[in-house]
GROMACS .gro file of C-alpha atoms in nm:
model
  228
    1MET     CA    1  -6.082  28.362  21.154
    2LYS     CA    2  -5.854  28.067  21.086
    3GLN     CA    3  -5.785  28.040  20.726
    4GLU     CA    4  -5.509  27.795  20.579
    5LYS     CA    5  -5.496  27.731  20.197
    6TYR     CA    6  -5.325  27.421  19.975
    7SER     CA    7  -5.251  27.287  19.661
    8ILE     CA    8  -5.290  26.882  19.648
    9THR     CA    9  -5.227  26.614  19.393
   10ILE     CA   10  -5.504  26.330  19.449
   11ASP     CA   11  -5.492  26.070  19.228
   12ASN     CA   12  -5.351  26.233  18.958
   13ARG     CA   13  -5.582  26.523  19.008
   14ILE     CA   14  -5.482  26.845  19.138
   15CYS     CA   15  -5.714  27.008  19.424
   16HIS     CA   16  -5.713  27.384  19.579
   17ILE     CA   17  -5.809  27.316  19.912
   18VAL     CA   18  -5.939  27.638  20.133
   19GLN     CA   19  -6.022  27.605  20.486
   20ARG     CA   20  -6.164  27.909  20.698
   21GLY     CA   21  -6.303  27.879  21.080
   22GLU     CA   22  -6.339  27.504  21.143
   23GLY     CA   23  -6.662  27.446  21.058
   24GLY     CA   24  -6.962  27.470  20.802
   25PRO     CA   25  -7.002  27.317  20.490
   26ILE     CA   26  -6.788  27.152  20.240
   27ILE     CA   27  -6.823  27.281  19.895
   28LEU     CA   28  -6.698  27.057  19.645
   29TRP     CA   29  -6.633  27.277  19.310
   30GLY     CA   30  -6.530  27.107  18.964
   31MET     CA   31  -6.329  27.349  18.786
   32PHE     CA   32  -6.108  27.384  18.509
   33PRO     CA   33  -5.671  27.402  18.570
   34HIS     CA   34  -5.613  27.671  18.787
   35GLN     CA   35  -5.579  28.005  18.612
   36GLY     CA   36  -5.419  28.298  18.745
   37ASP     CA   37  -5.620  28.409  19.107
   38GLU     CA   38  -5.939  28.202  19.004
   39VAL     CA   39  -5.950  28.011  19.344
   40GLU     CA   40  -5.857  28.360  19.526
   41HIS     CA   41  -6.136  28.527  19.379
   42MET     CA   42  -6.395  28.268  19.469
   43ILE     CA   43  -6.244  28.311  19.788
   44GLU     CA   44  -6.290  28.673  19.818
   45SER     CA   45  -6.652  28.608  19.687
   46ILE     CA   46  -6.764  28.397  19.980
   47LYS     CA   47  -6.594  28.589  20.203
   48ARG     CA   48  -6.815  28.904  20.057
   49ILE     CA   49  -7.138  28.757  20.015
   50CYS     CA   50  -7.125  28.496  20.343
   51PRO     CA   51  -6.891  28.700  20.567
   52LYS     CA   52  -6.936  28.514  20.881
   53LYS     CA   53  -6.994  28.157  20.736
   54GLU     CA   54  -6.698  27.888  20.815
   55PHE     CA   55  -6.642  27.681  20.560
   56VAL     CA   56  -6.361  27.434  20.356
   57LEU     CA   57  -6.365  27.521  20.011
   58ALA     CA   58  -6.231  27.197  19.784
   59ALA     CA   59  -6.183  27.263  19.443
   60PHE     CA   60  -6.114  27.007  19.203
   61GLN     CA   61  -5.943  27.052  18.850
   62VAL     CA   62  -5.964  26.853  18.551
   63GLU     CA   63  -5.804  26.771  18.254
   64ASP     CA   64  -6.035  26.777  17.994
   65TRP     CA   65  -6.353  26.960  18.039
   66ASN     CA   66  -6.561  26.829  17.792
   67LYS     CA   67  -6.497  26.478  17.883
   68ASP     CA   68  -6.480  26.487  18.233
   69PHE     CA   69  -6.795  26.683  18.316
   70SER     CA   70  -7.007  26.541  18.040
   71PRO     CA   71  -7.257  26.273  18.173
   72TRP     CA   72  -7.288  26.063  17.843
   73GLU     CA   73  -7.133  26.068  17.495
   74ALA     CA   74  -7.295  26.401  17.257
   75PRO     CA   75  -7.185  26.551  16.996
   76ALA     CA   76  -7.038  26.859  17.017
   77ALA     CA   77  -7.263  27.203  17.021
   78TYR     CA   78  -7.075  27.385  16.813
   79GLY     CA   79  -6.782  27.332  16.567
   80ASP     CA   80  -6.623  26.966  16.542
   81GLY     CA   81  -6.542  26.712  16.823
   82VAL     CA   82  -6.777  26.540  17.102
   83PHE     CA   83  -6.828  26.497  17.452
   84ALA     CA   84  -6.686  26.202  17.570
   85GLY     CA   85  -6.901  26.125  17.863
   86GLU     CA   86  -6.640  26.041  18.130
   87GLY     CA   87  -6.853  26.230  18.390
   88LYS     CA   88  -6.899  25.866  18.565
   89ALA     CA   89  -6.543  25.840  18.625
   90THR     CA   90  -6.531  26.185  18.768
   91LEU     CA   91  -6.788  26.154  19.009
   92ASN     CA   92  -6.670  25.798  19.157
   93TRP     CA   93  -6.335  25.986  19.177
   94LEU     CA   94  -6.570  26.223  19.384
   95GLU     CA   95  -6.738  25.942  19.594
   96LYS     CA   96  -6.442  25.693  19.641
   97VAL     CA   97  -6.157  25.935  19.664
   98TYR     CA   98  -6.173  26.289  19.709
   99ILE     CA   99  -6.520  26.249  19.980
  100PRO     CA  100  -6.325  26.023  20.181
  101TYR     CA  101  -5.999  26.236  20.219
  102LEU     CA  102  -6.168  26.541  20.312
  103LYS     CA  103  -6.409  26.351  20.562
  104GLU     CA  104  -6.100  26.209  20.729
  105LYS     CA  105  -5.926  26.549  20.748
  106PHE     CA  106  -6.219  26.800  20.783
  107GLY     CA  107  -6.477  26.536  20.975
  108GLU     CA  108  -6.853  26.493  20.861
  109ARG     CA  109  -6.982  26.829  20.756
  110GLN     CA  110  -7.247  26.914  20.510
  111LEU     CA  111  -7.120  26.851  20.145
  112ILE     CA  112  -7.237  27.106  19.841
  113LEU     CA  113  -7.164  27.034  19.467
  114ALA     CA  114  -7.123  27.314  19.273
  115GLY     CA  115  -7.047  27.386  18.886
  116TYR     CA  116  -7.060  27.656  18.637
  117SER     CA  117  -7.152  27.580  18.259
  118LEU     CA  118  -7.065  27.220  18.179
  119ALA     CA  119  -6.954  27.154  18.532
  120GLY     CA  120  -7.278  27.289  18.613
  121LEU     CA  121  -7.448  27.006  18.443
  122PHE     CA  122  -7.273  26.762  18.598
  123ALA     CA  123  -7.339  26.879  18.963
  124LEU     CA  124  -7.703  26.843  18.887
  125TRP     CA  125  -7.659  26.530  18.750
  126ALA     CA  126  -7.453  26.413  19.036
  127ALA     CA  127  -7.754  26.454  19.227
  128TYR     CA  128  -7.950  26.221  19.029
  129GLU     CA  129  -7.677  25.986  19.038
  130SER     CA  130  -7.529  25.965  19.379
  131ASP     CA  131  -7.632  26.003  19.742
  132ALA     CA  132  -7.363  26.190  19.870
  133PHE     CA  133  -7.469  26.526  19.836
  134ASP     CA  134  -7.633  26.819  20.042
  135GLY     CA  135  -7.670  27.063  19.832
  136ILE     CA  136  -7.619  27.120  19.458
  137ILE     CA  137  -7.525  27.447  19.302
  138CYS     CA  138  -7.560  27.485  18.882
  139GLY     CA  139  -7.474  27.792  18.752
  140SER     CA  140  -7.554  27.874  18.394
  141GLY     CA  141  -7.559  27.456  18.381
  142SER     CA  142  -7.560  27.364  18.020
  143LEU     CA  143  -7.913  27.187  18.015
  144TRP     CA  144  -7.929  27.237  17.623
  145PHE     CA  145  -7.689  26.901  17.641
  146PRO     CA  146  -7.859  26.645  17.385
  147LYS     CA  147  -8.063  26.358  17.559
  148TRP     CA  148  -8.131  26.558  17.852
  149GLU     CA  149  -8.527  26.591  17.917
  150GLU     CA  150  -8.507  26.261  17.836
  151TYR     CA  151  -8.290  26.178  18.115
  152VAL     CA  152  -8.476  26.354  18.419
  153ALA     CA  153  -8.777  26.244  18.328
  154SER     CA  154  -8.692  25.925  18.365
  155HIS     CA  155  -8.471  25.953  18.705
  156SER     CA  156  -8.510  26.149  19.052
  157VAL     CA  157  -8.283  26.291  19.279
  158LYS     CA  158  -8.081  26.053  19.525
  159LYS     CA  159  -8.093  26.193  19.837
  160THR     CA  160  -8.297  26.490  20.017
  161CYS     CA  161  -8.113  26.797  19.897
  162LYS     CA  162  -8.111  27.182  19.781
  163ILE     CA  163  -8.060  27.256  19.438
  164TYR     CA  164  -8.017  27.596  19.329
  165LEU     CA  165  -7.975  27.702  18.944
  166SER     CA  166  -7.871  28.007  18.802
  167LEU     CA  167  -7.903  28.155  18.444
  168GLY     CA  168  -7.766  28.498  18.293
  169THR     CA  169  -8.062  28.683  18.107
  170LYS     CA  170  -7.898  28.670  17.753
  171GLU     CA  171  -7.741  28.329  17.785
  172GLU     CA  172  -8.055  28.197  17.541
  173LYS     CA  173  -8.036  28.462  17.303
  174THR     CA  174  -7.797  28.276  17.102
  175ARG     CA  175  -7.783  28.195  16.738
  176ASN     CA  176  -7.683  27.826  16.807
  177LYS     CA  177  -7.981  27.643  16.793
  178THR     CA  178  -7.889  27.362  17.052
  179MET     CA  179  -7.751  27.622  17.316
  180ALA     CA  180  -8.069  27.835  17.277
  181LEU     CA  181  -8.250  27.591  17.436
  182VAL     CA  182  -8.110  27.646  17.795
  183GLY     CA  183  -8.387  27.893  17.907
  184ASP     CA  184  -8.637  27.696  17.867
  185ARG     CA  185  -8.464  27.382  17.975
  186THR     CA  186  -8.396  27.585  18.266
  187ARG     CA  187  -8.738  27.674  18.332
  188ALA     CA  188  -8.837  27.318  18.307
  189GLN     CA  189  -8.631  27.210  18.571
  190GLU     CA  190  -8.705  27.399  18.829
  191GLU     CA  191  -9.027  27.305  18.807
  192ILE     CA  192  -8.895  26.910  18.752
  193LEU     CA  193  -8.742  26.950  19.081
  194LYS     CA  194  -9.019  27.136  19.280
  195ALA     CA  195  -9.187  26.803  19.204
  196ASP     CA  196  -8.927  26.556  19.343
  197PRO     CA  197  -9.050  26.427  19.658
  198LYS     CA  198  -8.628  26.442  19.758
  199VAL     CA  199  -8.564  26.845  19.665
  200SER     CA  200  -8.631  27.003  19.997
  201ASP     CA  201  -8.582  27.322  19.835
  202VAL     CA  202  -8.492  27.469  19.483
  203ILE     CA  203  -8.504  27.847  19.281
  204LEU     CA  204  -8.394  27.954  18.981
  205GLU     CA  205  -8.247  28.283  18.995
  206TRP     CA  206  -8.179  28.476  18.669
  207ASN     CA  207  -7.867  28.721  18.648
  208ASN     CA  208  -7.809  29.007  18.418
  209GLY     CA  209  -7.571  28.913  18.126
  210GLY     CA  210  -7.457  28.676  17.921
  211HIS     CA  211  -7.266  28.329  18.000
  212PHE     CA  212  -6.911  28.457  18.057
  213ALA     CA  213  -7.034  28.693  18.348
  214ASP     CA  214  -6.855  28.657  18.668
  215SER     CA  215  -6.928  28.295  18.745
  216GLY     CA  216  -6.753  28.237  19.088
  217GLU     CA  217  -7.008  28.522  19.213
  218ARG     CA  218  -7.308  28.331  19.038
  219LEU     CA  219  -7.155  28.049  19.235
  220THR     CA  220  -7.113  28.244  19.526
  221LYS     CA  221  -7.515  28.354  19.563
  222GLY     CA  222  -7.611  27.989  19.493
  223ILE     CA  223  -7.357  27.918  19.833
  224HIS     CA  224  -7.515  28.150  20.045
  225TRP     CA  225  -7.921  28.027  19.926
  226ILE     CA  226  -7.790  27.693  20.050
  227VAL     CA  227  -7.621  27.772  20.363
  228GLY     CA  228  -7.764  28.128  20.454
   0.00000   0.00000   0.00000
């Protein structure tokens, strides 16, 4: 099966693109600046869990995780500092720059937005803000984020799509009172999405362990659930 991999800077953002085969979905993946073999590990996870699937993995880096993936300004969950709330700029870049580039190069395809932790929250938030995505993967999403409950109570998903939620069994077992909300918030989010007419299917999958256990494999399980 044909496979091509390259990195490119698009509007000052570094992107890592892997094409496997001639068809399949485009999987947009928001990530930290590329470290080690992170992209390669993700590719191998997809090939192992979805061995016959063709796809385009379109990873994109952000410079500041807390700034670029936070949907609005909020105090940090621990220590000093803040979430700067520049998620709108990141989403605007996806819609106006990156997705048009990918469509021009690879044609019209199913678009899946995947993210882990704060990037998972961003992916889910994007479903409420944009009609660009056919599938959302929110891996261990930071649904403890301040004012998230109020936000989802007043918004609906923009486009018919499938949404995959996952969480580690130990993630809500933390002394940090804010982050300990993640279990109940994620359970409630599944029920909210089940009631949303634009959500064609939703699942919450629990994984053994805490927050930092193999995010690539956890995201790949979401890809498998969405594309089969």
